[in-house]
Short mmCIF file of C-alpha atoms and ligand atoms in Angstrom, two decimals:
data_model
loop_
_atom_site.label_atom_id
_atom_site.label_comp_id
_atom_site.label_asym_id
_atom_site.label_seq_id
_atom_site.Cartn_x
_atom_site.Cartn_y
_atom_site.Cartn_z
CA MET A 1 4.04 -15.67 -9.34
CA ASP A 2 6.22 -16.46 -6.28
CA GLY A 3 7.11 -20.12 -7.11
CA GLN A 4 8.22 -18.93 -10.83
CA ALA A 5 10.87 -16.52 -9.42
CA THR A 6 14.42 -17.97 -8.93
CA LEU A 7 16.26 -16.68 -5.81
CA ASN A 8 18.56 -14.57 -7.86
CA GLU A 9 15.66 -12.87 -9.41
CA ARG A 10 14.34 -12.23 -5.90
CA MET A 11 17.51 -10.57 -4.60
CA VAL A 12 17.62 -8.06 -7.15
CA THR A 13 17.76 -4.47 -5.99
CA VAL A 14 14.39 -2.81 -6.88
CA GLY A 15 14.45 0.66 -5.34
CA SER A 16 11.26 2.44 -4.26
CA ILE A 17 7.78 1.31 -5.47
CA ILE A 18 4.67 3.13 -4.82
CA LEU A 19 1.11 1.64 -5.09
CA LEU A 20 -1.35 4.40 -5.55
CA GLY A 21 -5.00 3.84 -5.69
CA ALA A 22 -8.37 4.61 -3.97
CA PRO A 23 -9.38 2.72 -0.75
CA GLY A 24 -10.28 -0.91 -1.91
CA ALA A 25 -8.23 -0.61 -5.01
CA GLY A 26 -6.26 -3.62 -3.96
CA LYS A 27 -2.89 -1.98 -2.86
CA GLY A 28 -2.55 -4.37 0.13
CA THR A 29 -3.38 -7.34 -1.90
CA GLN A 30 -0.63 -6.52 -4.36
CA ALA A 31 1.95 -5.26 -1.95
CA LYS A 32 1.95 -8.24 -0.12
CA LYS A 33 2.50 -10.36 -3.22
CA ILE A 34 5.03 -8.05 -4.67
CA ALA A 35 7.04 -7.87 -1.21
CA GLY A 36 7.33 -11.80 -1.22
CA HIS A 37 8.24 -11.86 -4.93
CA TYR A 38 11.34 -9.61 -4.62
CA SER A 39 11.89 -10.11 -0.74
CA ILE A 40 11.50 -6.42 0.05
CA PRO A 41 9.54 -4.88 2.87
CA HIS A 42 5.96 -4.06 2.42
CA ILE A 43 5.49 -0.64 4.01
CA SER A 44 1.72 -0.01 4.92
CA THR A 45 1.25 3.34 6.74
CA GLY A 46 -2.39 2.07 7.48
CA ASP A 47 -0.90 -1.20 9.02
CA LEU A 48 1.73 0.66 11.08
CA LEU A 49 -0.86 3.30 12.14
CA ARG A 50 -3.34 0.55 13.19
CA ASP A 51 -0.58 -1.15 15.03
CA HIS A 52 0.14 2.11 16.92
CA VAL A 53 -3.55 2.34 17.61
CA ALA A 54 -3.69 -1.34 19.07
CA ARG A 55 -0.73 -0.69 21.19
CA GLY A 56 -1.94 2.64 22.51
CA SER A 57 1.41 4.50 21.72
CA GLU A 58 1.06 8.32 21.98
CA LEU A 59 0.78 8.25 18.11
CA GLY A 60 -1.83 5.74 18.27
CA LYS A 61 -3.90 7.85 20.66
CA LYS A 62 -3.69 10.73 18.26
CA ALA A 63 -4.55 8.72 15.09
CA LYS A 64 -7.40 6.61 16.51
CA ALA A 65 -10.19 9.03 16.20
CA ILE A 66 -8.93 10.52 12.99
CA MET A 67 -8.90 7.02 11.36
CA GLU A 68 -12.28 6.00 12.55
CA ARG A 69 -13.92 8.88 10.85
CA GLY A 70 -12.06 8.30 7.70
CA ASP A 71 -9.78 11.36 7.64
CA LEU A 72 -6.13 11.28 6.78
CA VAL A 73 -3.58 11.39 9.79
CA PRO A 74 -1.41 14.84 9.81
CA ASP A 75 1.64 14.57 7.55
CA ASP A 76 4.22 15.54 10.29
CA LEU A 77 3.08 12.44 12.47
CA VAL A 78 3.14 9.94 9.29
CA LEU A 79 6.33 11.39 8.21
CA ALA A 80 8.34 10.56 11.53
CA MET A 81 6.82 7.14 11.51
CA VAL A 82 7.70 6.43 7.78
CA GLU A 83 11.29 8.03 8.25
CA GLU A 84 12.11 5.55 11.25
CA ARG A 85 10.74 2.57 9.05
CA LEU A 86 12.70 3.34 6.01
CA ASN A 87 15.94 3.64 7.85
CA ARG A 88 15.83 -0.01 8.62
CA PRO A 89 18.29 -2.31 7.04
CA ASP A 90 15.68 -4.31 5.43
CA CYS A 91 15.00 -1.49 2.76
CA SER A 92 18.56 -1.89 1.51
CA ARG A 93 17.32 -3.14 -1.78
CA GLY A 94 14.06 -1.34 -2.01
CA PHE A 95 10.51 -1.47 -0.46
CA ILE A 96 6.95 -1.06 -1.54
CA GLY A 97 4.83 1.80 -0.25
CA ASP A 98 1.16 1.08 0.24
CA GLY A 99 -0.94 4.04 1.17
CA PHE A 100 2.13 6.24 1.25
CA PRO A 101 2.77 8.74 -0.06
CA ARG A 102 -0.84 9.96 0.27
CA THR A 103 -0.43 13.79 -0.06
CA VAL A 104 1.62 16.05 -2.15
CA LYS A 105 3.62 17.15 0.99
CA GLN A 106 4.31 13.37 1.59
CA ALA A 107 5.67 12.66 -1.85
CA GLU A 108 7.76 15.78 -1.70
CA TRP A 109 9.22 14.55 1.50
CA LEU A 110 9.80 11.11 -0.12
CA ASP A 111 11.37 12.77 -3.17
CA GLN A 112 13.87 14.49 -0.78
CA TYR A 113 14.61 11.32 1.31
CA LEU A 114 15.27 9.36 -1.83
CA SER A 115 17.82 11.97 -3.06
CA GLY A 116 20.00 11.09 -0.28
CA LYS A 117 19.55 7.56 -0.52
CA VAL A 118 21.81 4.89 -2.43
CA PHE A 119 20.17 1.37 -2.45
CA GLU A 120 22.54 -1.81 -2.47
CA ASN A 121 24.23 -2.74 -5.56
CA GLN A 122 22.29 0.53 -7.34
CA ARG A 123 23.14 0.15 -11.16
CA ASP A 124 22.58 4.02 -11.90
CA ARG A 125 21.36 7.13 -10.01
CA LYS A 126 17.83 6.94 -11.21
CA LEU A 127 15.97 7.70 -8.00
CA ALA A 128 12.36 8.58 -9.02
CA PRO A 129 9.93 5.75 -7.48
CA ILE A 130 8.11 3.45 -9.76
CA VAL A 131 4.65 4.65 -9.28
CA ILE A 132 1.75 2.25 -10.23
CA ASN A 133 -1.95 3.56 -10.01
CA ILE A 134 -4.33 0.73 -9.58
CA ALA A 135 -7.79 2.15 -11.08
CA VAL A 136 -10.97 0.62 -9.87
CA GLY A 137 -14.62 2.10 -10.36
CA TYR A 138 -16.57 3.59 -7.48
CA ASN A 139 -19.25 0.72 -7.28
CA GLN A 140 -16.49 -2.21 -7.02
CA LEU A 141 -14.65 -0.08 -4.34
CA MET A 142 -17.72 -0.26 -2.09
CA ARG A 143 -18.23 -3.96 -2.66
CA ARG A 144 -14.69 -4.64 -2.08
CA LEU A 145 -14.58 -2.72 0.91
CA THR A 146 -17.75 -3.77 2.60
CA GLY A 147 -16.75 -7.60 1.99
CA ARG A 148 -13.19 -7.44 3.26
CA ARG A 149 -12.12 -9.62 6.24
CA SER A 150 -8.44 -9.98 7.36
CA CYS A 151 -6.80 -12.12 9.69
CA PRO A 152 -5.36 -10.47 12.80
CA THR A 153 -2.67 -13.06 13.21
CA CYS A 154 -1.17 -13.47 9.62
CA GLY A 155 -2.58 -10.25 8.08
CA ARG A 156 -4.02 -12.16 4.91
CA ILE A 157 -6.81 -10.33 3.12
CA TYR A 158 -10.04 -12.15 2.22
CA ASN A 159 -13.34 -10.94 0.54
CA VAL A 160 -16.69 -12.52 1.33
CA TYR A 161 -17.69 -12.05 -2.42
CA SER A 162 -14.72 -12.66 -4.26
CA GLN A 163 -12.05 -14.49 -2.17
CA PRO A 164 -13.72 -15.86 0.72
CA PRO A 165 -11.94 -18.28 3.03
CA SER A 166 -12.57 -22.04 2.83
CA VAL A 167 -14.37 -22.15 6.18
CA ASP A 168 -16.65 -18.91 6.85
CA GLU A 169 -14.88 -16.27 8.93
CA LEU A 170 -11.82 -18.37 9.61
CA CYS A 171 -8.29 -17.73 8.07
CA ASP A 172 -7.19 -20.61 5.73
CA VAL A 173 -3.47 -20.19 6.84
CA ASP A 174 -3.68 -20.30 10.69
CA GLY A 175 -7.63 -20.84 11.59
CA GLY A 176 -7.63 -17.44 13.11
CA LYS A 177 -11.25 -15.72 13.35
CA LEU A 178 -11.51 -13.10 10.52
CA GLU A 179 -12.01 -9.50 11.50
CA THR A 180 -13.79 -6.46 9.77
CA ARG A 181 -11.75 -3.21 9.91
CA ARG A 182 -13.40 -0.51 11.96
CA ASP A 183 -13.21 1.84 8.83
CA ASP A 184 -15.13 -0.46 6.60
CA ARG A 185 -18.60 0.78 7.57
CA GLU A 186 -20.23 2.38 4.71
CA GLU A 187 -20.47 5.94 6.41
CA VAL A 188 -16.57 5.87 6.88
CA ILE A 189 -15.91 4.42 3.39
CA ALA A 190 -17.71 7.58 2.09
CA GLU A 191 -15.41 9.72 3.87
CA ARG A 192 -12.18 7.90 3.12
CA LEU A 193 -13.13 8.05 -0.63
CA LYS A 194 -13.68 11.64 -0.21
CA ALA A 195 -10.20 12.27 1.55
CA TYR A 196 -9.00 10.19 -1.45
CA GLU A 197 -10.28 12.54 -4.03
CA ALA A 198 -9.01 15.54 -2.28
CA GLN A 199 -5.87 14.72 -0.95
CA THR A 200 -4.52 11.67 -3.02
CA ARG A 201 -5.76 12.00 -6.53
CA PRO A 202 -3.78 14.96 -7.05
CA LEU A 203 -0.65 12.71 -6.60
CA THR A 204 -1.30 11.11 -9.80
CA GLU A 205 -0.60 14.41 -11.82
CA TYR A 206 2.34 14.95 -9.54
CA TYR A 207 3.74 11.78 -10.36
CA ARG A 208 2.83 11.89 -13.86
CA ALA A 209 5.03 15.02 -14.35
CA ARG A 210 8.12 13.04 -12.91
CA GLY A 211 8.07 9.84 -15.39
CA GLN A 212 8.02 6.43 -14.04
CA TYR A 213 4.12 6.72 -13.66
CA PHE A 214 1.71 3.76 -14.67
CA GLU A 215 -1.71 3.13 -14.51
CA ILE A 216 -3.35 -0.35 -14.55
CA ASP A 217 -7.00 -1.79 -14.56
CA GLY A 218 -7.47 -2.92 -11.18
CA ASP A 219 -10.71 -4.67 -12.31
CA GLN A 220 -9.12 -7.93 -13.19
CA THR A 221 -8.37 -10.91 -11.05
CA PRO A 222 -5.58 -10.25 -8.47
CA ASP A 223 -3.28 -12.60 -10.40
CA ALA A 224 -3.85 -10.74 -13.33
CA VAL A 225 -3.09 -7.40 -11.83
CA SER A 226 -0.01 -8.88 -10.03
CA ALA A 227 1.28 -9.94 -13.45
CA GLU A 228 1.07 -6.18 -15.01
CA VAL A 229 2.57 -4.91 -11.81
CA THR A 230 5.65 -7.28 -12.06
CA LYS A 231 6.32 -6.57 -15.72
CA ILE A 232 6.33 -2.87 -14.75
CA ILE A 233 8.87 -3.33 -12.16
CA ASP A 234 11.00 -5.59 -14.04
CA GLY A 235 11.31 -3.14 -16.90
CA HIS A 236 11.81 -0.18 -14.67
CA ARG A 237 13.77 -1.11 -11.35
CA LEU A 238 17.13 0.10 -10.51
P1 AP5 B 1 -5.00 2.18 4.67
O1 AP5 B 1 -4.90 1.11 5.49
O2 AP5 B 1 -3.82 2.78 3.74
O3 AP5 B 1 -6.51 2.07 3.93
P2 AP5 B 1 -6.83 2.51 2.48
O4 AP5 B 1 -5.91 3.37 1.65
O5 AP5 B 1 -8.08 2.86 2.58
O6 AP5 B 1 -6.73 1.18 1.65
P3 AP5 B 1 -7.38 -0.07 1.81
O7 AP5 B 1 -6.47 -1.13 2.98
O8 AP5 B 1 -8.96 -0.04 2.35
O9 AP5 B 1 -7.60 -0.90 0.48
P4 AP5 B 1 -6.44 -1.53 -0.55
O10 AP5 B 1 -6.29 -0.73 -1.63
O11 AP5 B 1 -5.34 -1.89 0.37
O12 AP5 B 1 -7.21 -2.82 -0.76
P5 AP5 B 1 -7.26 -4.43 -0.14
O13 AP5 B 1 -6.01 -4.91 -0.85
O14 AP5 B 1 -7.44 -4.35 1.16
O15 AP5 B 1 -5.30 3.63 5.41
C1 AP5 B 1 -6.51 3.70 6.60
C2 AP5 B 1 -6.44 4.89 7.16
O16 AP5 B 1 -5.11 5.06 7.87
C3 AP5 B 1 -6.52 6.02 6.17
O17 AP5 B 1 -7.87 6.47 6.20
C4 AP5 B 1 -6.06 7.24 7.06
O18 AP5 B 1 -6.75 7.61 8.06
C5 AP5 B 1 -4.61 6.37 7.79
N1 AP5 B 1 -3.66 6.63 6.67
C6 AP5 B 1 -2.81 5.60 6.17
N2 AP5 B 1 -1.76 5.98 5.62
C7 AP5 B 1 -1.91 7.30 5.75
C8 AP5 B 1 -0.80 8.49 5.06
N3 AP5 B 1 0.06 8.01 4.35
N4 AP5 B 1 -0.99 9.78 5.68
C9 AP5 B 1 -2.34 9.97 6.32
N5 AP5 B 1 -3.14 9.14 6.76
C10 AP5 B 1 -2.82 7.66 6.50
O19 AP5 B 1 -8.38 -4.94 -0.95
C11 AP5 B 1 -9.64 -4.54 -0.62
C12 AP5 B 1 -10.61 -5.89 -0.69
O20 AP5 B 1 -10.87 -6.18 -2.17
C13 AP5 B 1 -10.10 -7.09 -0.17
O21 AP5 B 1 -11.12 -7.70 0.45
C14 AP5 B 1 -9.38 -7.75 -1.22
O22 AP5 B 1 -9.65 -9.28 -0.96
C15 AP5 B 1 -10.38 -7.40 -2.47
N6 AP5 B 1 -9.67 -7.48 -3.71
C16 AP5 B 1 -8.34 -6.92 -3.79
N7 AP5 B 1 -7.88 -7.01 -5.02
C17 AP5 B 1 -9.09 -7.57 -5.74
C18 AP5 B 1 -9.35 -7.84 -7.21
N8 AP5 B 1 -8.11 -7.80 -8.15
N9 AP5 B 1 -10.48 -8.52 -7.54
C19 AP5 B 1 -11.25 -8.82 -6.48
N10 AP5 B 1 -11.39 -8.18 -5.09
C20 AP5 B 1 -10.14 -7.86 -4.90
#
């Protein structure tokens, strides 16, 4: 999809895009493609938190055990981290949220934040985010998460079942040794799915009531999902 976009198409003002979906739905896979296509930042709260854990920051020390058991990190910690990230200049034409917001409180905070935000060359005052929910069934989610590998250097995501690297366990881009996420063990995946049902699924109703909410079938090839996501964004961006 990237190769089809002209430079002008990529430099449009997009606004806020939110990818919703259960763990393993393909949010990270799609967010990377979309961020590249529109040249906007991919803001993954999971990646930001894992970076804090790896660096051993104060936030990372608080988040580590919570993430390893599959629970959500408290809203106040996540919101402070996200506010700092959204205020950076690279978000001036928009951003794509992956794993954020994840609770109704986080969504309310984002609405409030966006009410005070003006994106570069914004054509109108339509500020509700474009929310795209990627729907995938339980068995497929389990298979995707237990098969996921990622490159610690470039962040590329693979799957041993559906998108294996050319050489076993090595990244196609930089040859780095692929890693399995610590929370991709079956017992932790089960906890993450419970947290999703209890705290994140209610967001679908929250956003459905505000318009600009779209659901797509995530059980298609990544390119087919990307094509649907791009069509929605192009039809509703700022
Ligand atoms: P986070 O990192 O956000 O994890 P998650 O939501 O559980 O989502 P995943 O990254 O597991 O899945 P994904 O949907 O991105 O799928 P992916 O594209 O990788 O959060 C981790 C933890 O951090 C949380 O548990 C929580 O503790 C904390 N946290 C994060 N944000 C928070 C917040 N806002 N508030 C509080 N706590 C927070 O794909 C999965 C696999 O499937 C890959 O192998 C991929 O190759 C494959 N795949 C993808 N698409 C397809 C396809 N179409 N067909 C076949 N295979 C596919």
